[in-house]
mmCIF file of C-alpha atoms in Angstrom:
data_model
loop_
_atom_site.group_PDB
_atom_site.id
_atom_site.type_symbol
_atom_site.label_atom_id
_atom_site.label_comp_id
_atom_site.label_asym_id
_atom_site.label_seq_id
_atom_site.Cartn_x
_atom_site.Cartn_y
_atom_site.Cartn_z
ATOM 1 C CA MET A 1 -91.088 62.287 -107.332
ATOM 2 C CA PRO A 2 -90.008 64.997 -104.879
ATOM 3 C CA ARG A 3 -86.305 64.556 -103.605
ATOM 4 C CA PRO A 4 -85.083 66.007 -100.147
ATOM 5 C CA PHE A 5 -81.881 67.353 -101.566
ATOM 6 C CA HIS A 6 -80.720 69.513 -104.636
ATOM 7 C CA VAL A 7 -77.083 68.342 -104.949
ATOM 8 C CA LEU A 8 -75.197 65.264 -103.768
ATOM 9 C CA GLY A 9 -71.464 65.177 -103.656
ATOM 10 C CA PHE A 10 -68.398 63.156 -102.860
ATOM 11 C CA GLY A 11 -64.881 63.954 -103.496
ATOM 12 C CA ALA A 12 -62.351 66.246 -101.547
ATOM 13 C CA LEU A 13 -62.617 66.965 -97.927
ATOM 14 C CA ALA A 14 -59.806 68.723 -96.570
ATOM 15 C CA ILE A 15 -58.510 71.051 -93.653
ATOM 16 C CA ASP A 16 -56.630 73.815 -94.845
ATOM 17 C CA ASP A 17 -53.807 75.739 -93.025
ATOM 18 C CA ILE A 18 -53.716 79.105 -94.502
ATOM 19 C CA ILE A 19 -50.832 81.563 -94.449
ATOM 20 C CA TYR A 20 -51.342 85.151 -95.689
ATOM 21 C CA VAL A 21 -48.186 86.858 -96.900
ATOM 22 C CA ASP A 22 -47.226 90.541 -97.691
ATOM 23 C CA ARG A 23 -45.880 90.102 -101.245
ATOM 24 C CA VAL A 24 -47.031 88.339 -104.309
ATOM 25 C CA LEU A 25 -46.087 84.632 -104.608
ATOM 26 C CA THR A 26 -43.576 85.242 -107.192
ATOM 27 C CA ALA A 27 -41.632 87.554 -104.881
ATOM 28 C CA GLY A 28 -39.310 84.683 -103.415
ATOM 29 C CA LYS A 29 -39.850 85.592 -99.753
ATOM 30 C CA GLY A 30 -42.036 88.013 -97.642
ATOM 31 C CA LYS A 31 -43.646 88.064 -94.027
ATOM 32 C CA VAL A 32 -46.673 86.426 -92.773
ATOM 33 C CA THR A 33 -49.516 88.813 -92.140
ATOM 34 C CA GLU A 34 -52.158 86.238 -90.985
ATOM 35 C CA ARG A 35 -52.642 82.551 -90.306
ATOM 36 C CA SER A 36 -55.876 80.657 -89.936
ATOM 37 C CA THR A 37 -57.109 76.921 -90.095
ATOM 38 C CA GLU A 38 -60.215 76.400 -92.279
ATOM 39 C CA HIS A 39 -62.249 73.476 -93.480
ATOM 40 C CA GLY A 40 -62.111 73.074 -97.489
ATOM 41 C CA GLY A 41 -62.014 70.750 -100.257
ATOM 42 C CA ASN A 42 -63.509 71.037 -103.709
ATOM 43 C CA VAL A 43 -66.736 69.054 -103.266
ATOM 44 C CA ALA A 44 -67.219 69.899 -99.531
ATOM 45 C CA THR A 45 -66.904 73.577 -100.149
ATOM 46 C CA ALA A 46 -69.231 73.451 -103.009
ATOM 47 C CA LEU A 47 -71.815 71.586 -100.913
ATOM 48 C CA VAL A 48 -71.466 74.487 -98.313
ATOM 49 C CA ALA A 49 -71.996 76.946 -101.095
ATOM 50 C CA VAL A 50 -75.006 75.119 -101.977
ATOM 51 C CA ALA A 51 -76.400 75.159 -98.519
ATOM 52 C CA ARG A 52 -75.644 78.929 -97.997
ATOM 53 C CA LEU A 53 -77.519 79.705 -100.979
ATOM 54 C CA GLY A 54 -80.523 78.093 -99.598
ATOM 55 C CA GLY A 55 -80.199 74.686 -101.362
ATOM 56 C CA GLY A 56 -80.158 71.115 -99.853
ATOM 57 C CA ALA A 57 -76.670 69.582 -99.990
ATOM 58 C CA ALA A 58 -75.657 65.896 -98.825
ATOM 59 C CA PHE A 59 -72.251 64.756 -98.627
ATOM 60 C CA ILE A 60 -71.951 60.839 -99.620
ATOM 61 C CA GLY A 61 -68.289 60.457 -99.570
ATOM 62 C CA TRP A 62 -66.200 58.646 -96.936
ATOM 63 C CA LEU A 63 -66.379 59.959 -93.269
ATOM 64 C CA ASN A 64 -64.486 58.662 -90.271
ATOM 65 C CA ASP A 65 -66.749 56.296 -87.978
ATOM 66 C CA GLN A 66 -65.543 57.631 -84.743
ATOM 67 C CA PRO A 67 -67.359 61.148 -83.667
ATOM 68 C CA SER A 68 -64.164 62.198 -81.852
ATOM 69 C CA THR A 69 -62.161 62.058 -85.247
ATOM 70 C CA ASP A 70 -64.765 62.899 -87.631
ATOM 71 C CA VAL A 71 -63.612 66.574 -87.744
ATOM 72 C CA GLY A 72 -64.440 67.025 -91.210
ATOM 73 C CA GLY A 73 -67.990 65.569 -91.101
ATOM 74 C CA ASP A 74 -68.699 67.740 -87.854
ATOM 75 C CA GLN A 75 -67.935 70.783 -89.875
ATOM 76 C CA LEU A 76 -69.752 69.983 -92.970
ATOM 77 C CA LYS A 77 -72.913 69.493 -90.649
ATOM 78 C CA ARG A 78 -72.460 72.663 -88.887
ATOM 79 C CA ASP A 79 -72.156 74.465 -92.315
ATOM 80 C CA GLY A 80 -75.534 73.091 -93.264
ATOM 81 C CA VAL A 81 -74.673 70.023 -95.363
ATOM 82 C CA ASP A 82 -76.368 66.645 -94.460
ATOM 83 C CA ILE A 83 -74.105 63.838 -93.717
ATOM 84 C CA SER A 84 -76.361 61.140 -92.778
ATOM 85 C CA LEU A 85 -76.014 59.275 -96.067
ATOM 86 C CA ALA A 86 -72.373 59.369 -95.926
ATOM 87 C CA PRO A 87 -70.809 55.973 -95.716
ATOM 88 C CA ARG A 88 -68.149 55.462 -92.588
ATOM 89 C CA HIS A 89 -64.909 53.810 -92.259
ATOM 90 C CA PRO A 90 -62.419 54.066 -89.330
ATOM 91 C CA SER A 91 -59.542 55.051 -91.640
ATOM 92 C CA ALA A 92 -61.452 57.959 -93.324
ATOM 93 C CA ARG A 93 -59.714 61.373 -92.662
ATOM 94 C CA PRO A 94 -59.573 64.732 -94.412
ATOM 95 C CA ILE A 95 -56.820 65.845 -96.897
ATOM 96 C CA ARG A 96 -54.459 68.043 -95.088
ATOM 97 C CA SER A 97 -53.517 71.358 -97.308
ATOM 98 C CA VAL A 98 -51.168 74.308 -96.659
ATOM 99 C CA ILE A 99 -52.232 77.131 -98.403
ATOM 100 C CA THR A 100 -50.026 80.161 -99.141
ATOM 101 C CA VAL A 101 -52.284 83.585 -100.245
ATOM 102 C CA GLY A 102 -50.607 86.569 -101.534
ATOM 103 C CA PRO A 103 -51.805 90.203 -101.159
ATOM 104 C CA ASP A 104 -53.456 90.064 -104.548
ATOM 105 C CA GLY A 105 -55.588 87.047 -103.545
ATOM 106 C CA ASP A 106 -53.672 84.765 -105.470
ATOM 107 C CA ARG A 107 -52.702 81.351 -103.969
ATOM 108 C CA PHE A 108 -50.488 78.308 -103.886
ATOM 109 C CA ILE A 109 -51.903 74.915 -102.427
ATOM 110 C CA ALA A 110 -49.539 72.030 -101.181
ATOM 111 C CA TYR A 111 -51.414 69.129 -100.138
ATOM 112 C CA ASP A 112 -51.407 65.614 -98.634
ATOM 113 C CA ASP A 113 -54.209 63.544 -100.250
ATOM 114 C CA ASP A 114 -53.103 59.980 -99.201
ATOM 115 C CA VAL A 115 -56.440 59.405 -97.674
ATOM 116 C CA LEU A 116 -59.532 57.186 -98.393
ATOM 117 C CA HIS A 117 -61.137 58.644 -101.416
ATOM 118 C CA GLY A 118 -64.416 58.258 -103.294
ATOM 119 C CA THR A 119 -67.385 56.390 -101.695
ATOM 120 C CA LEU A 120 -68.794 52.980 -100.886
ATOM 121 C CA GLU A 121 -68.976 51.002 -104.147
ATOM 122 C CA ALA A 122 -72.348 49.285 -102.912
ATOM 123 C CA LEU A 123 -73.898 52.793 -102.036
ATOM 124 C CA PRO A 124 -77.668 52.190 -102.587
ATOM 125 C CA ASP A 125 -79.372 53.412 -105.757
ATOM 126 C CA GLU A 126 -82.051 54.982 -103.134
ATOM 127 C CA VAL A 127 -79.171 57.116 -101.693
ATOM 128 C CA LEU A 128 -78.373 58.439 -105.202
ATOM 129 C CA MET A 129 -81.911 59.120 -106.063
ATOM 130 C CA GLN A 130 -82.267 61.592 -102.998
ATOM 131 C CA ALA A 131 -81.329 64.366 -105.434
ATOM 132 C CA PRO A 132 -81.319 65.423 -109.116
ATOM 133 C CA VAL A 133 -77.586 66.485 -109.300
ATOM 134 C CA LEU A 134 -74.366 64.751 -108.457
ATOM 135 C CA LEU A 135 -71.163 66.949 -107.841
ATOM 136 C CA ILE A 136 -67.626 65.200 -108.314
ATOM 137 C CA ASP A 137 -64.249 66.167 -108.601
ATOM 138 C CA GLY A 138 -61.212 64.171 -109.588
ATOM 139 C CA TYR A 139 -61.146 61.980 -106.873
ATOM 140 C CA SER A 140 -64.140 60.384 -108.240
ATOM 141 C CA VAL A 141 -61.910 58.216 -110.394
ATOM 142 C CA HIS A 142 -61.841 55.982 -107.278
ATOM 143 C CA SER A 143 -65.677 55.259 -107.390
ATOM 144 C CA GLN A 144 -66.175 55.296 -111.230
ATOM 145 C CA SER A 145 -69.238 52.445 -110.986
ATOM 146 C CA VAL A 146 -71.087 54.821 -108.601
ATOM 147 C CA VAL A 147 -70.910 57.765 -111.046
ATOM 148 C CA ALA A 148 -72.030 55.447 -113.916
ATOM 149 C CA ARG A 149 -74.893 54.445 -111.842
ATOM 150 C CA ALA A 150 -75.913 57.764 -111.010
ATOM 151 C CA ARG A 151 -75.803 58.720 -114.617
ATOM 152 C CA SER A 152 -77.858 55.608 -115.583
ATOM 153 C CA LEU A 153 -80.354 56.816 -112.756
ATOM 154 C CA GLY A 154 -80.926 60.038 -114.639
ATOM 155 C CA LEU A 155 -78.856 62.449 -112.183
ATOM 156 C CA SER A 156 -77.033 65.262 -113.930
ATOM 157 C CA ILE A 157 -73.245 64.845 -113.218
ATOM 158 C CA VAL A 158 -71.483 68.059 -112.635
ATOM 159 C CA ALA A 159 -67.652 67.246 -112.640
ATOM 160 C CA ASP A 160 -64.926 69.679 -111.423
ATOM 161 C CA ILE A 161 -61.690 68.095 -112.728
ATOM 162 C CA GLU A 162 -58.475 69.786 -112.242
ATOM 163 C CA TRP A 163 -55.838 66.880 -113.008
ATOM 164 C CA THR A 164 -55.771 63.528 -114.820
ATOM 165 C CA ALA A 165 -55.278 59.997 -113.666
ATOM 166 C CA GLY A 166 -55.126 58.785 -117.161
ATOM 167 C CA PRO A 167 -57.807 56.437 -118.549
ATOM 168 C CA ALA A 168 -59.940 56.511 -115.308
ATOM 169 C CA THR A 169 -60.120 60.295 -115.650
ATOM 170 C CA ASP A 170 -61.031 59.948 -119.405
ATOM 171 C CA ARG A 171 -64.028 57.704 -118.173
ATOM 172 C CA ILE A 172 -65.242 60.171 -115.659
ATOM 173 C CA VAL A 173 -64.883 62.795 -118.245
ATOM 174 C CA ALA A 174 -67.315 60.645 -120.634
ATOM 175 C CA LEU A 175 -69.645 60.190 -117.909
ATOM 176 C CA ALA A 176 -70.285 63.719 -116.871
ATOM 177 C CA ASP A 177 -72.869 65.659 -119.054
ATOM 178 C CA HIS A 178 -71.774 68.947 -117.321
ATOM 179 C CA LEU A 179 -68.191 69.431 -117.474
ATOM 180 C CA VAL A 180 -67.171 72.484 -115.546
ATOM 181 C CA LEU A 181 -63.285 72.731 -115.757
ATOM 182 C CA PRO A 182 -60.726 75.327 -115.306
ATOM 183 C CA ILE A 183 -59.459 76.350 -118.476
ATOM 184 C CA SER A 184 -55.652 75.818 -117.599
ATOM 185 C CA PHE A 185 -56.560 72.011 -116.968
ATOM 186 C CA ALA A 186 -58.761 71.864 -120.132
ATOM 187 C CA ARG A 187 -55.937 73.418 -122.314
ATOM 188 C CA SER A 188 -53.464 70.556 -121.032
ATOM 189 C CA TYR A 189 -56.226 67.981 -121.482
ATOM 190 C CA THR A 190 -57.094 68.469 -124.766
ATOM 191 C CA ASP A 191 -53.976 70.271 -126.231
ATOM 192 C CA GLU A 192 -56.004 73.342 -127.484
ATOM 193 C CA SER A 193 -55.310 76.670 -126.577
ATOM 194 C CA ASP A 194 -58.363 79.010 -127.569
ATOM 195 C CA PRO A 195 -61.675 78.601 -125.587
ATOM 196 C CA ALA A 196 -63.719 77.892 -129.065
ATOM 197 C CA SER A 197 -61.464 74.752 -130.018
ATOM 198 C CA ILE A 198 -61.562 73.330 -126.279
ATOM 199 C CA LEU A 199 -65.270 73.630 -126.137
ATOM 200 C CA GLU A 200 -65.442 71.757 -129.527
ATOM 201 C CA LYS A 201 -63.108 69.008 -128.446
ATOM 202 C CA LEU A 202 -64.679 68.477 -125.224
ATOM 203 C CA TRP A 203 -68.312 68.119 -126.680
ATOM 204 C CA SER A 204 -69.830 64.767 -126.977
ATOM 205 C CA ALA A 205 -73.567 63.681 -128.122
ATOM 206 C CA GLY A 206 -74.181 63.176 -124.430
ATOM 207 C CA ARG A 207 -73.115 66.295 -123.083
ATOM 208 C CA SER A 208 -75.349 68.967 -121.696
ATOM 209 C CA ALA A 209 -72.818 71.697 -121.251
ATOM 210 C CA VAL A 210 -69.075 72.210 -121.325
ATOM 211 C CA VAL A 211 -67.920 75.284 -119.121
ATOM 212 C CA LEU A 212 -64.370 76.670 -119.003
ATOM 213 C CA THR A 213 -63.739 78.878 -115.944
ATOM 214 C CA ASP A 214 -60.866 81.386 -116.305
ATOM 215 C CA GLY A 215 -60.953 83.500 -113.155
ATOM 216 C CA ASP A 216 -61.186 87.186 -113.454
ATOM 217 C CA ARG A 217 -61.347 86.609 -117.186
ATOM 218 C CA GLY A 218 -64.761 85.091 -116.924
ATOM 219 C CA SER A 219 -66.101 81.816 -118.305
ATOM 220 C CA TYR A 220 -66.891 80.253 -121.686
ATOM 221 C CA VAL A 221 -69.814 77.944 -122.172
ATOM 222 C CA ARG A 222 -71.327 75.644 -124.665
ATOM 223 C CA GLN A 223 -74.901 74.159 -124.162
ATOM 224 C CA LYS A 224 -76.931 71.511 -125.631
ATOM 225 C CA ASP A 225 -79.414 72.672 -128.361
ATOM 226 C CA ASP A 226 -77.521 76.134 -128.886
ATOM 227 C CA ALA A 227 -75.642 77.104 -132.013
ATOM 228 C CA SER A 228 -73.591 79.648 -130.046
ATOM 229 C CA LEU A 229 -70.606 79.673 -127.843
ATOM 230 C CA TRP A 230 -70.773 82.106 -124.863
ATOM 231 C CA HIS A 231 -68.527 84.022 -123.052
ATOM 232 C CA VAL A 232 -69.540 85.260 -119.590
ATOM 233 C CA PRO A 233 -67.318 87.825 -118.201
ATOM 234 C CA ALA A 234 -66.293 88.103 -114.550
ATOM 235 C CA HIS A 235 -67.788 90.611 -112.050
ATOM 236 C CA ALA A 236 -65.088 93.506 -111.475
ATOM 237 C CA VAL A 237 -64.196 92.943 -107.916
ATOM 238 C CA PRO A 238 -61.068 93.353 -105.935
ATOM 239 C CA ALA A 239 -59.927 89.840 -104.717
ATOM 240 C CA ILE A 240 -58.751 89.387 -101.049
ATOM 241 C CA ASP A 241 -58.595 85.508 -101.187
ATOM 242 C CA THR A 242 -59.570 83.421 -104.322
ATOM 243 C CA THR A 243 -59.366 80.210 -102.129
ATOM 244 C CA GLY A 244 -62.542 78.198 -102.692
ATOM 245 C CA ALA A 245 -63.871 80.493 -105.574
ATOM 246 C CA GLY A 246 -63.866 77.553 -108.109
ATOM 247 C CA ASP A 247 -65.548 75.352 -105.578
ATOM 248 C CA CYS A 248 -68.343 78.293 -104.879
ATOM 249 C CA PHE A 249 -68.875 78.329 -108.660
ATOM 250 C CA HIS A 250 -69.587 74.521 -109.002
ATOM 251 C CA GLY A 251 -71.936 74.633 -105.929
ATOM 252 C CA ALA A 252 -73.834 77.591 -107.335
ATOM 253 C CA TYR A 253 -73.899 76.046 -110.850
ATOM 254 C CA ALA A 254 -75.213 72.699 -109.402
ATOM 255 C CA LEU A 255 -77.925 74.245 -107.369
ATOM 256 C CA ALA A 256 -79.062 76.479 -110.455
ATOM 257 C CA LEU A 257 -79.001 73.216 -112.559
ATOM 258 C CA ALA A 258 -81.152 71.217 -109.910
ATOM 259 C CA GLU A 259 -83.737 74.119 -109.972
ATOM 260 C CA GLY A 260 -84.023 73.594 -113.646
ATOM 261 C CA LYS A 261 -82.019 76.481 -115.040
ATOM 262 C CA ARG A 262 -80.230 76.047 -118.446
ATOM 263 C CA PRO A 263 -76.623 75.940 -118.270
ATOM 264 C CA LEU A 264 -75.871 79.767 -119.493
ATOM 265 C CA ASP A 265 -78.056 80.861 -116.639
ATOM 266 C CA CYS A 266 -76.348 78.416 -114.179
ATOM 267 C CA VAL A 267 -73.035 80.134 -115.106
ATOM 268 C CA THR A 268 -74.420 83.546 -114.807
ATOM 269 C CA TYR A 269 -75.363 82.941 -111.360
ATOM 270 C CA ALA A 270 -72.115 80.984 -110.498
ATOM 271 C CA THR A 271 -70.321 84.013 -111.799
ATOM 272 C CA ALA A 272 -71.781 86.234 -109.278
ATOM 273 C CA ALA A 273 -71.482 83.790 -106.293
ATOM 274 C CA ALA A 274 -67.863 83.019 -107.127
ATOM 275 C CA ALA A 275 -67.128 86.925 -107.358
ATOM 276 C CA ILE A 276 -68.650 87.420 -103.987
ATOM 277 C CA SER A 277 -66.662 84.585 -102.357
ATOM 278 C CA VAL A 278 -63.293 86.121 -103.156
ATOM 279 C CA THR A 279 -64.188 89.557 -101.032
ATOM 280 C CA ALA A 280 -63.401 87.526 -97.948
ATOM 281 C CA HIS A 281 -60.645 85.581 -96.336
ATOM 282 C CA GLY A 282 -60.683 81.727 -96.433
ATOM 283 C CA GLY A 283 -62.671 79.277 -98.709
ATOM 284 C CA ARG A 284 -66.024 79.399 -96.843
ATOM 285 C CA ARG A 285 -66.253 82.864 -94.944
ATOM 286 C CA GLY A 286 -67.266 84.817 -98.321
ATOM 287 C CA LEU A 287 -69.857 82.202 -99.599
ATOM 288 C CA PRO A 288 -72.793 84.059 -100.287
ATOM 289 C CA ASP A 289 -76.576 83.816 -99.631
ATOM 290 C CA ASN A 290 -79.120 83.812 -102.709
ATOM 291 C CA ARG A 291 -80.304 87.302 -102.009
ATOM 292 C CA THR A 292 -76.901 88.746 -102.324
ATOM 293 C CA CYS A 293 -76.292 86.770 -105.580
ATOM 294 C CA GLN A 294 -79.511 88.083 -106.984
ATOM 295 C CA ALA A 295 -78.707 91.728 -106.309
ATOM 296 C CA TRP A 296 -75.212 91.423 -107.843
ATOM 297 C CA MET A 297 -76.925 89.687 -111.002
ATOM 298 C CA THR A 298 -79.486 92.512 -111.494
ATOM 299 C CA GLY A 299 -76.954 95.480 -110.692
ATOM 300 C CA GLU A 300 -76.122 98.161 -113.152
ATOM 301 C CA SER A 301 -72.393 96.897 -113.501
ATOM 302 C CA ALA A 302 -73.433 93.218 -113.858
ATOM 303 C CA PRO A 303 -71.857 91.323 -116.654
ATOM 304 C CA VAL A 304 -73.862 90.388 -119.847
ATOM 305 C CA PRO A 305 -73.109 87.103 -121.644
ATOM 306 C CA ARG A 306 -71.747 87.344 -125.223
ATOM 307 C CA ALA A 307 -71.741 84.935 -127.811
ATOM 308 C CA LEU A 308 -67.954 84.368 -128.669
ATOM 309 C CA ASP A 309 -68.397 85.552 -132.357
ATOM 310 C CA ALA A 310 -69.690 88.792 -131.167
ATOM 311 C CA ASP A 311 -66.686 89.092 -128.862
ATOM 312 C CA THR A 312 -64.381 88.251 -131.796
ATOM 313 C CA ARG A 313 -66.038 90.870 -133.942
ATOM 314 C CA SER A 314 -65.764 93.568 -131.315
ATOM 315 C CA LYS A 315 -62.068 92.846 -130.669
ATOM 316 C CA SER A 316 -61.387 93.084 -134.336
ATOM 317 C CA ALA A 317 -63.191 96.128 -135.034
ATOM 318 C CA PRO A 318 -61.328 99.288 -136.070
ATOM 319 C CA GLU A 319 -61.190 102.006 -133.424
#
C-alpha cells in the first residue's frame, strides 16, 4: 500500500554549539575564527538530509509537549521533517553538544546526553507502517521492542551505531538488516582490523547489507545475494566541515533504500551526498538536493565501486 513517508527515524536530536579554530585539533591551542549554534543529532540530521533530497521524512522520537520549549522539533519542522507522529513528554529536550572544528574540517564533539531517549514503547503499529524504512542510532537501545516490532512488520532497519551499551547494543545490531557503521566502531566491536574480516564477522542470515564508512577513504559494502565485497571510493573534495557528514550518508542511504535501490547503489548515492555536505560549515547547511547528487554521481571524476579482490590485485601488482 502507498505510504506517506520514505523514512521514519528516532534517535539523537541535538543543539550544537560549534567553534571553528585556526589550527588542527592536535596543536594544543589556537584562535577561534567563528562561532555558531546549529541543530544536529545523528537521526535528526539524517532525516533533514532525506527531506533536502526530496524524500518524505518523519521523526518519531520524543519531543517536548510545550511549544515554547520544543526548539528541536520546531527546527525539524522548518527543515521539512514531519513531527506530527512524534510522542510528547514534558521532560523531553535535545542533547547539547560543543563541537570544535579545525581548519582541515576535522572535529571533536563533546556532548551532554542526559535526556529522554528512544520513543514511546506503545507507539502504534499504524505509525510504524507509515514508511518502508526505519532509521535508528545507538540510542535506540532504549526502545528495543519498537525496533523489533518494526522489523516484524517488514520495515528495513538502517542502524547507525557509534558506541556500545553492551548486550542492548548487541540486540539492536542483530535486529538491523542494514548495518551502516563507522569503521572505527566496527573495528572495536568485532575486534577485527581489515574491512573484509569485519564485513564477514558482522554478517548474518537475516542481514541485507553491511556498510563500513571510512571518511575520505570511502566505504566497504557487503550485500545480500552478491559474492563480491565492494569498496566505494570517496569523492575527492576539500572538506570545510565534516560535522554531519555521516548523518547525511545515512539519510541518503535510507532514502535510496526506500526507493528500491540495492545497497551498493544506495552507498554510491550516499557517498555523493556526504561529499557535498562537507563543503559548507555546520551539520546541515551543506546538505544537498537530489539534482546536485545526481550531477556528482555522473561526473567524469565520480568514483567507481570496485570489488575488494580487484583492489587487492591492483595494489599488489608490480609497477
